[in-house]
Amino acid sequence: MNRAIAIIGGTGPAGTGLALRLAKAGEKIIIGSRDATRALQTADKIRVRVGPQAQVSGLENSAACAASDLLVLTVPFESQAELLKQLKPAIRPGSILIDATVPLAASVGGRANRILGVWQGSAAQQTAELVPKGVSVVAAFQNVSAEVLNGDEDVDCDVIVCSDDPAATQIAMELAAKIPRVRAIDGGKLENARIVEQITALLIGLNIRHKGHGGVRITGLPEAAYKAGPSSL
Amino acid sequence: MNRAIAIIGGTGPAGTGLALRLAKAGEKIIIGSRDATRALQTADKIRVRVGPQAQVSGLENSAACAASDLLVLTVPFESQAELLKQLKPAIRPGSILIDATVPLAASVGGRANRILGVWQGSAAQQTAELVPKGVSVVAAFQNVSAEVLNGDEDVDCDVIVCSDDPAATQIAMELAAKIPRVRAIDGGKLENARIVEQITALLIGLNIRHKGHGGVRITGLPEAAYKAGPSSL
């Protein structure tokens, strides 16, 4: 694919980690940030880690949206709605927006192993309400540890992909399966994101309790349900 | 252990499956049912499957509660509160009640891949409000497929155990780890059951979509976080 993927909020740990993995897989990445200078700095760091063949650039968030029709949103929940309102004019019709946001209670000073109730049902459904018409929202990547993404080990986690647009689900699943050992699973409708988002809070609680970097695997489905990535780098 | 385990609602698929697995592991099981005759029939079926060494009896639910201080509740959510109110006088002080209830929307005619909002936060927390003082409630076993439990294969699923009583958590973890390939994980406080319960709805959705018997595994925690069962029968 020669299509660029814009990672909105790409200077945070989750965004940087995803950008790193996707750049390693040969994808063309645009790091988006409120601050274009920071976006460029993160792009440079990723290039150093991946090597000179890495296709990574950095832009201010709205310029990043304007430059791509495949967006990945990796911002804290407290920034999500306001940022999407700002970016609305820049998001191209027909774009796919992959939302990794989790409404952790930490967003309002609470605990990271608790979840806020979101009126729409989930952070991803809130996003669906805020993007321009004709933009497909996909919920994915919420359960993958940012620490693991930023490390060198394979990612021992499934990515459950939820969307009301089956074509967008397929694209997000293909993207997820580019990360070594990730398996993408079609999780059905976007409304199911509310459960997938909550799993992140459970994993954070387990990480605190057991000192790990928890992930999740779904067992017991037929082989065809899993879109598996390469087994290792 | 020579202690009996009473499975309240033990004639349903989840209760029968758990009873079967625990009887196979050498535990002494009392099947509880509204109807003592049905309880005895289920006990007979389990004895046929496990063999003559199986220690399985059947009693009406309140008699089962009175005969054991380790209870496992496996009833549909729509029966949970009323049944607990009825059983309250029979539940012995100091008992441990392991609750596997999931508040599926199917309980009120909705879909099995959706969850009802429970005022207390989760079905298990509702149970905690309804049991006599001094009874410890543990949430566990919600994510294990009843079909798989009733089959002969090992169980490819972790059991996330949540309780406000660490001693009760330990007992439930030991019990879960008696099922071949199950790993028990301390999931922290009882309030975390609200996420574990929802995972069941996600798995049911995946089962419908992909025609499987989904389970869940938590990855990325240190070895000590997992209490693993025997690798096979």
PDB file of N, CA, C and O in Angstrom, chain B residues 7-64:
ATOM      1  N   ILE B   7     -23.697 -26.401  43.927  1.00  0.00           N
ATOM      2  CA  ILE B   7     -23.889 -25.630  42.689  1.00  0.00           C
ATOM      3  C   ILE B   7     -25.357 -25.242  42.625  1.00  0.00           C
ATOM      4  O   ILE B   7     -26.205 -26.079  42.270  1.00  0.00           O
ATOM      5  N   ILE B   8     -25.647 -24.000  42.949  1.00  0.00           N
ATOM      6  CA  ILE B   8     -27.038 -23.518  42.975  1.00  0.00           C
ATOM      7  C   ILE B   8     -27.456 -23.214  41.536  1.00  0.00           C
ATOM      8  O   ILE B   8     -26.786 -22.431  40.852  1.00  0.00           O
ATOM      9  N   GLY B   9     -28.533 -23.821  41.106  1.00  0.00           N
ATOM     10  CA  GLY B   9     -28.898 -23.761  39.688  1.00  0.00           C
ATOM     11  C   GLY B   9     -28.066 -24.752  38.895  1.00  0.00           C
ATOM     12  O   GLY B   9     -27.732 -24.513  37.733  1.00  0.00           O
ATOM     13  N   GLY B  10     -27.752 -25.847  39.522  1.00  0.00           N
ATOM     14  CA  GLY B  10     -26.798 -26.798  38.945  1.00  0.00           C
ATOM     15  C   GLY B  10     -27.347 -27.665  37.836  1.00  0.00           C
ATOM     16  O   GLY B  10     -26.607 -28.453  37.242  1.00  0.00           O
ATOM     17  N   THR B  11     -28.646 -27.509  37.512  1.00  0.00           N
ATOM     18  CA  THR B  11     -29.199 -28.308  36.418  1.00  0.00           C
ATOM     19  C   THR B  11     -29.125 -27.578  35.079  1.00  0.00           C
ATOM     20  O   THR B  11     -29.387 -28.175  34.043  1.00  0.00           O
ATOM     21  N   GLY B  12     -28.776 -26.294  35.105  1.00  0.00           N
ATOM     22  CA  GLY B  12     -28.601 -25.552  33.847  1.00  0.00           C
ATOM     23  C   GLY B  12     -27.265 -25.918  33.201  1.00  0.00           C
ATOM     24  O   GLY B  12     -26.430 -26.594  33.812  1.00  0.00           O
ATOM     25  N   PRO B  13     -27.058 -25.472  31.943  1.00  0.00           N
ATOM     26  CA  PRO B  13     -25.840 -25.883  31.222  1.00  0.00           C
ATOM     27  C   PRO B  13     -24.546 -25.456  31.932  1.00  0.00           C
ATOM     28  O   PRO B  13     -23.616 -26.269  32.045  1.00  0.00           O
ATOM     29  N   ALA B  14     -24.475 -24.221  32.425  1.00  0.00           N
ATOM     30  CA  ALA B  14     -23.234 -23.767  33.055  1.00  0.00           C
ATOM     31  C   ALA B  14     -22.993 -24.525  34.361  1.00  0.00           C
ATOM     32  O   ALA B  14     -21.877 -24.994  34.636  1.00  0.00           O
ATOM     33  N   GLY B  15     -24.059 -24.669  35.153  1.00  0.00           N
ATOM     34  CA  GLY B  15     -23.923 -25.356  36.434  1.00  0.00           C
ATOM     35  C   GLY B  15     -23.550 -26.818  36.263  1.00  0.00           C
ATOM     36  O   GLY B  15     -22.663 -27.339  36.958  1.00  0.00           O
ATOM     37  N   THR B  16     -24.211 -27.478  35.316  1.00  0.00           N
ATOM     38  CA  THR B  16     -23.913 -28.896  35.062  1.00  0.00           C
ATOM     39  C   THR B  16     -22.475 -29.056  34.585  1.00  0.00           C
ATOM     40  O   THR B  16     -21.751 -29.961  35.022  1.00  0.00           O
ATOM     41  N   GLY B  17     -22.052 -28.158  33.691  1.00  0.00           N
ATOM     42  CA  GLY B  17     -20.699 -28.239  33.157  1.00  0.00           C
ATOM     43  C   GLY B  17     -19.653 -28.051  34.247  1.00  0.00           C
ATOM     44  O   GLY B  17     -18.659 -28.786  34.315  1.00  0.00           O
ATOM     45  N   LEU B  18     -19.868 -27.072  35.105  1.00  0.00           N
ATOM     46  CA  LEU B  18     -18.924 -26.848  36.207  1.00  0.00           C
ATOM     47  C   LEU B  18     -18.918 -28.035  37.156  1.00  0.00           C
ATOM     48  O   LEU B  18     -17.856 -28.492  37.609  1.00  0.00           O
ATOM     49  N   ALA B  19     -20.119 -28.531  37.470  1.00  0.00           N
ATOM     50  CA  ALA B  19     -20.224 -29.682  38.377  1.00  0.00           C
ATOM     51  C   ALA B  19     -19.469 -30.871  37.803  1.00  0.00           C
ATOM     52  O   ALA B  19     -18.727 -31.565  38.511  1.00  0.00           O
ATOM     53  N   LEU B  20     -19.639 -31.092  36.492  1.00  0.00           N
ATOM     54  CA  LEU B  20     -18.961 -32.197  35.813  1.00  0.00           C
ATOM     55  C   LEU B  20     -17.448 -32.074  35.958  1.00  0.00           C
ATOM     56  O   LEU B  20     -16.751 -33.023  36.346  1.00  0.00           O
ATOM     57  N   ARG B  21     -16.929 -30.887  35.686  1.00  0.00           N
ATOM     58  CA  ARG B  21     -15.482 -30.684  35.723  1.00  0.00           C
ATOM     59  C   ARG B  21     -14.937 -30.820  37.147  1.00  0.00           C
ATOM     60  O   ARG B  21     -13.862 -31.381  37.366  1.00  0.00           O
ATOM     61  N   LEU B  22     -15.694 -30.287  38.105  1.00  0.00           N
ATOM     62  CA  LEU B  22     -15.202 -30.339  39.484  1.00  0.00           C
ATOM     63  C   LEU B  22     -15.336 -31.752  40.050  1.00  0.00           C
ATOM     64  O   LEU B  22     -14.483 -32.205  40.820  1.00  0.00           O
ATOM     65  N   ALA B  23     -16.384 -32.457  39.646  1.00  0.00           N
ATOM     66  CA  ALA B  23     -16.527 -33.863  40.069  1.00  0.00           C
ATOM     67  C   ALA B  23     -15.395 -34.703  39.479  1.00  0.00           C
ATOM     68  O   ALA B  23     -14.807 -35.548  40.158  1.00  0.00           O
ATOM     69  N   LYS B  24     -15.063 -34.452  38.226  1.00  0.00           N
ATOM     70  CA  LYS B  24     -13.935 -35.142  37.581  1.00  0.00           C
ATOM     71  C   LYS B  24     -12.646 -34.889  38.348  1.00  0.00           C
ATOM     72  O   LYS B  24     -11.762 -35.749  38.397  1.00  0.00           O
ATOM     73  N   ALA B  25     -12.535 -33.690  38.906  1.00  0.00           N
ATOM     74  CA  ALA B  25     -11.323 -33.328  39.652  1.00  0.00           C
ATOM     75  C   ALA B  25     -11.340 -33.895  41.070  1.00  0.00           C
ATOM     76  O   ALA B  25     -10.441 -33.633  41.863  1.00  0.00           O
ATOM     77  N   GLY B  26     -12.391 -34.666  41.405  1.00  0.00           N
ATOM     78  CA  GLY B  26     -12.441 -35.311  42.708  1.00  0.00           C
ATOM     79  C   GLY B  26     -13.171 -34.519  43.787  1.00  0.00           C
ATOM     80  O   GLY B  26     -13.220 -34.931  44.942  1.00  0.00           O
ATOM     81  N   GLU B  27     -13.768 -33.390  43.405  1.00  0.00           N
ATOM     82  CA  GLU B  27     -14.516 -32.603  44.392  1.00  0.00           C
ATOM     83  C   GLU B  27     -15.863 -33.260  44.693  1.00  0.00           C
ATOM     84  O   GLU B  27     -16.445 -33.941  43.836  1.00  0.00           O
ATOM     85  N   LYS B  28     -16.335 -32.998  45.904  1.00  0.00           N
ATOM     86  CA  LYS B  28     -17.642 -33.503  46.340  1.00  0.00           C
ATOM     87  C   LYS B  28     -18.686 -32.454  45.974  1.00  0.00           C
ATOM     88  O   LYS B  28     -18.615 -31.307  46.446  1.00  0.00           O
ATOM     89  N   ILE B  29     -19.633 -32.815  45.134  1.00  0.00           N
ATOM     90  CA  ILE B  29     -20.556 -31.838  44.550  1.00  0.00           C
ATOM     91  C   ILE B  29     -21.986 -32.099  45.006  1.00  0.00           C
ATOM     92  O   ILE B  29     -22.449 -33.241  45.016  1.00  0.00           O
ATOM     93  N   ILE B  30     -22.681 -31.029  45.351  1.00  0.00           N
ATOM     94  CA  ILE B  30     -24.130 -31.091  45.553  1.00  0.00           C
ATOM     95  C   ILE B  30     -24.779 -30.260  44.454  1.00  0.00           C
ATOM     96  O   ILE B  30     -24.536 -29.057  44.351  1.00  0.00           O
ATOM     97  N   ILE B  31     -25.566 -30.918  43.610  1.00  0.00           N
ATOM     98  CA  ILE B  31     -26.344 -30.184  42.609  1.00  0.00           C
ATOM     99  C   ILE B  31     -27.558 -29.591  43.314  1.00  0.00           C
ATOM    100  O   ILE B  31     -28.328 -30.328  43.946  1.00  0.00           O
ATOM    101  N   GLY B  32     -27.715 -28.282  43.205  1.00  0.00           N
ATOM    102  CA  GLY B  32     -28.898 -27.632  43.760  1.00  0.00           C
ATOM    103  C   GLY B  32     -29.855 -27.250  42.651  1.00  0.00           C
ATOM    104  O   GLY B  32     -29.435 -26.856  41.571  1.00  0.00           O
ATOM    105  N   SER B  33     -31.150 -27.417  42.923  1.00  0.00           N
ATOM    106  CA  SER B  33     -32.167 -27.025  41.941  1.00  0.00           C
ATOM    107  C   SER B  33     -33.429 -26.637  42.700  1.00  0.00           C
ATOM    108  O   SER B  33     -33.615 -27.011  43.858  1.00  0.00           O
ATOM    109  N   ARG B  34     -34.314 -25.876  42.045  1.00  0.00           N
ATOM    110  CA  ARG B  34     -35.625 -25.611  42.639  1.00  0.00           C
ATOM    111  C   ARG B  34     -36.344 -26.930  42.911  1.00  0.00           C
ATOM    112  O   ARG B  34     -37.158 -27.035  43.805  1.00  0.00           O
ATOM    113  N   ASP B  35     -36.029 -27.912  42.067  1.00  0.00           N
ATOM    114  CA  ASP B  35     -36.742 -29.188  42.074  1.00  0.00           C
ATOM    115  C   ASP B  35     -35.739 -30.289  42.437  1.00  0.00           C
ATOM    116  O   ASP B  35     -34.835 -30.599  41.669  1.00  0.00           O
ATOM    117  N   ALA B  36     -35.905 -30.884  43.619  1.00  0.00           N
ATOM    118  CA  ALA B  36     -34.944 -31.888  44.105  1.00  0.00           C
ATOM    119  C   ALA B  36     -34.829 -33.074  43.153  1.00  0.00           C
ATOM    120  O   ALA B  36     -33.741 -33.649  42.988  1.00  0.00           O
ATOM    121  N   THR B  37     -35.946 -33.426  42.502  1.00  0.00           N
ATOM    122  CA  THR B  37     -35.909 -34.565  41.570  1.00  0.00           C
ATOM    123  C   THR B  37     -34.989 -34.275  40.386  1.00  0.00           C
ATOM    124  O   THR B  37     -34.183 -35.113  39.984  1.00  0.00           O
ATOM    125  N   ARG B  38     -35.104 -33.058  39.842  1.00  0.00           N
ATOM    126  CA  ARG B  38     -34.227 -32.682  38.718  1.00  0.00           C
ATOM    127  C   ARG B  38     -32.767 -32.640  39.186  1.00  0.00           C
ATOM    128  O   ARG B  38     -31.855 -33.006  38.435  1.00  0.00           O
ATOM    129  N   ALA B  39     -32.550 -32.183  40.406  1.00  0.00           N
ATOM    130  CA  ALA B  39     -31.183 -32.146  40.940  1.00  0.00           C
ATOM    131  C   ALA B  39     -30.596 -33.553  40.975  1.00  0.00           C
ATOM    132  O   ALA B  39     -29.447 -33.775  40.568  1.00  0.00           O
ATOM    133  N   LEU B  40     -31.409 -34.508  41.424  1.00  0.00           N
ATOM    134  CA  LEU B  40     -30.938 -35.900  41.495  1.00  0.00           C
ATOM    135  C   LEU B  40     -30.667 -36.465  40.101  1.00  0.00           C
ATOM    136  O   LEU B  40     -29.698 -37.201  39.894  1.00  0.00           O
ATOM    137  N   GLN B  41     -31.535 -36.115  39.147  1.00  0.00           N
ATOM    138  CA  GLN B  41     -31.334 -36.593  37.766  1.00  0.00           C
ATOM    139  C   GLN B  41     -30.015 -36.071  37.195  1.00  0.00           C
ATOM    140  O   GLN B  41     -29.263 -36.825  36.564  1.00  0.00           O
ATOM    141  N   THR B  42     -29.752 -34.772  37.427  1.00  0.00           N
ATOM    142  CA  THR B  42     -28.490 -34.207  36.928  1.00  0.00           C
ATOM    143  C   THR B  42     -27.305 -34.866  37.620  1.00  0.00           C
ATOM    144  O   THR B  42     -26.293 -35.187  36.976  1.00  0.00           O
ATOM    145  N   ALA B  43     -27.432 -35.093  38.933  1.00  0.00           N
ATOM    146  CA  ALA B  43     -26.355 -35.769  39.674  1.00  0.00           C
ATOM    147  C   ALA B  43     -26.099 -37.154  39.082  1.00  0.00           C
ATOM    148  O   ALA B  43     -24.934 -37.562  38.904  1.00  0.00           O
ATOM    149  N   ASP B  44     -27.165 -37.859  38.730  1.00  0.00           N
ATOM    150  CA  ASP B  44     -27.019 -39.192  38.120  1.00  0.00           C
ATOM    151  C   ASP B  44     -26.268 -39.119  36.791  1.00  0.00           C
ATOM    152  O   ASP B  44     -25.373 -39.905  36.527  1.00  0.00           O
ATOM    153  N   LYS B  45     -26.677 -38.129  35.963  1.00  0.00           N
ATOM    154  CA  LYS B  45     -26.025 -37.975  34.650  1.00  0.00           C
ATOM    155  C   LYS B  45     -24.531 -37.729  34.818  1.00  0.00           C
ATOM    156  O   LYS B  45     -23.718 -38.254  34.061  1.00  0.00           O
ATOM    157  N   ILE B  46     -24.198 -36.900  35.798  1.00  0.00           N
ATOM    158  CA  ILE B  46     -22.779 -36.587  36.015  1.00  0.00           C
ATOM    159  C   ILE B  46     -22.049 -37.839  36.502  1.00  0.00           C
ATOM    160  O   ILE B  46     -20.939 -38.137  36.048  1.00  0.00           O
ATOM    161  N   ARG B  47     -22.688 -38.599  37.347  1.00  0.00           N
ATOM    162  CA  ARG B  47     -22.060 -39.820  37.867  1.00  0.00           C
ATOM    163  C   ARG B  47     -21.786 -40.813  36.736  1.00  0.00           C
ATOM    164  O   ARG B  47     -20.728 -41.438  36.685  1.00  0.00           O
ATOM    165  N   VAL B  48     -22.741 -40.901  35.807  1.00  0.00           N
ATOM    166  CA  VAL B  48     -22.550 -41.782  34.649  1.00  0.00           C
ATOM    167  C   VAL B  48     -21.323 -41.336  33.846  1.00  0.00           C
ATOM    168  O   VAL B  48     -20.500 -42.148  33.424  1.00  0.00           O
ATOM    169  N   ARG B  49     -21.176 -40.012  33.686  1.00  0.00           N
ATOM    170  CA  ARG B  49     -20.063 -39.524  32.859  1.00  0.00           C
ATOM    171  C   ARG B  49     -18.722 -39.623  33.575  1.00  0.00           C
ATOM    172  O   ARG B  49     -17.690 -39.865  32.944  1.00  0.00           O
ATOM    173  N   VAL B  50     -18.724 -39.374  34.883  1.00  0.00           N
ATOM    174  CA  VAL B  50     -17.443 -39.327  35.611  1.00  0.00           C
ATOM    175  C   VAL B  50     -17.014 -40.723  36.064  1.00  0.00           C
ATOM    176  O   VAL B  50     -15.820 -41.035  36.089  1.00  0.00           O
ATOM    177  N   GLY B  51     -17.984 -41.546  36.403  1.00  0.00           N
ATOM    178  CA  GLY B  51     -17.655 -42.890  36.895  1.00  0.00           C
ATOM    179  C   GLY B  51     -18.066 -43.045  38.345  1.00  0.00           C
ATOM    180  O   GLY B  51     -18.453 -42.071  39.008  1.00  0.00           O
ATOM    181  N   PRO B  52     -18.005 -44.275  38.837  1.00  0.00           N
ATOM    182  CA  PRO B  52     -18.557 -44.578  40.164  1.00  0.00           C
ATOM    183  C   PRO B  52     -17.836 -43.864  41.313  1.00  0.00           C
ATOM    184  O   PRO B  52     -18.404 -43.713  42.392  1.00  0.00           O
ATOM    185  N   GLN B  53     -16.619 -43.402  41.067  1.00  0.00           N
ATOM    186  CA  GLN B  53     -15.896 -42.694  42.137  1.00  0.00           C
ATOM    187  C   GLN B  53     -16.435 -41.274  42.348  1.00  0.00           C
ATOM    188  O   GLN B  53     -16.084 -40.616  43.325  1.00  0.00           O
ATOM    189  N   ALA B  54     -17.290 -40.792  41.429  1.00  0.00           N
ATOM    190  CA  ALA B  54     -17.793 -39.415  41.523  1.00  0.00           C
ATOM    191  C   ALA B  54     -18.621 -39.229  42.792  1.00  0.00           C
ATOM    192  O   ALA B  54     -19.469 -40.055  43.124  1.00  0.00           O
ATOM    193  N   GLN B  55     -18.356 -38.132  43.477  1.00  0.00           N
ATOM    194  CA  GLN B  55     -19.137 -37.796  44.677  1.00  0.00           C
ATOM    195  C   GLN B  55     -20.109 -36.690  44.310  1.00  0.00           C
ATOM    196  O   GLN B  55     -19.780 -35.501  44.422  1.00  0.00           O
ATOM    197  N   VAL B  56     -21.283 -37.068  43.846  1.00  0.00           N
ATOM    198  CA  VAL B  56     -22.270 -36.083  43.391  1.00  0.00           C
ATOM    199  C   VAL B  56     -23.633 -36.435  43.950  1.00  0.00           C
ATOM    200  O   VAL B  56     -24.112 -37.560  43.783  1.00  0.00           O
ATOM    201  N   SER B  57     -24.248 -35.481  44.620  1.00  0.00           N
ATOM    202  CA  SER B  57     -25.609 -35.687  45.097  1.00  0.00           C
ATOM    203  C   SER B  57     -26.485 -34.536  44.603  1.00  0.00           C
ATOM    204  O   SER B  57     -25.998 -33.599  43.969  1.00  0.00           O
ATOM    205  N   GLY B  58     -27.772 -34.617  44.864  1.00  0.00           N
ATOM    206  CA  GLY B  58     -28.687 -33.583  44.416  1.00  0.00           C
ATOM    207  C   GLY B  58     -29.649 -33.194  45.522  1.00  0.00           C
ATOM    208  O   GLY B  58     -30.153 -34.062  46.246  1.00  0.00           O
ATOM    209  N   LEU B  59     -29.894 -31.885  45.664  1.00  0.00           N
ATOM    210  CA  LEU B  59     -30.792 -31.391  46.709  1.00  0.00           C
ATOM    211  C   LEU B  59     -31.561 -30.180  46.180  1.00  0.00           C
ATOM    212  O   LEU B  59     -31.113 -29.523  45.228  1.00  0.00           O
ATOM    213  N   GLU B  60     -32.664 -29.882  46.813  1.00  0.00           N
ATOM    214  CA  GLU B  60     -33.345 -28.620  46.537  1.00  0.00           C
ATOM    215  C   GLU B  60     -32.375 -27.502  46.942  1.00  0.00           C
ATOM    216  O   GLU B  60     -31.543 -27.660  47.842  1.00  0.00           O
ATOM    217  N   ASN B  61     -32.452 -26.333  46.234  1.00  0.00           N
ATOM    218  CA  ASN B  61     -31.456 -25.271  46.422  1.00  0.00           C
ATOM    219  C   ASN B  61     -31.205 -24.884  47.883  1.00  0.00           C
ATOM    220  O   ASN B  61     -30.049 -24.757  48.302  1.00  0.00           O
ATOM    221  N   SER B  62     -32.266 -24.685  48.672  1.00  0.00           N
ATOM    222  CA  SER B  62     -31.994 -24.218  50.047  1.00  0.00           C
ATOM    223  C   SER B  62     -31.360 -25.323  50.894  1.00  0.00           C
ATOM    224  O   SER B  62     -30.482 -25.039  51.715  1.00  0.00           O
ATOM    225  N   ALA B  63     -31.752 -26.559  50.643  1.00  0.00           N
ATOM    226  CA  ALA B  63     -31.091 -27.668  51.343  1.00  0.00           C
ATOM    227  C   ALA B  63     -29.612 -27.747  50.938  1.00  0.00           C
ATOM    228  O   ALA B  63     -28.739 -28.031  51.768  1.00  0.00           O
ATOM    229  N   ALA B  64     -29.356 -27.461  49.650  1.00  0.00           N
ATOM    230  CA  ALA B  64     -27.964 -27.466  49.172  1.00  0.00           C
ATOM    231  C   ALA B  64     -27.148 -26.380  49.881  1.00  0.00           C
ATOM    232  O   ALA B  64     -26.011 -26.602  50.296  1.00  0.00           O
TER     233      ALA B  64
END
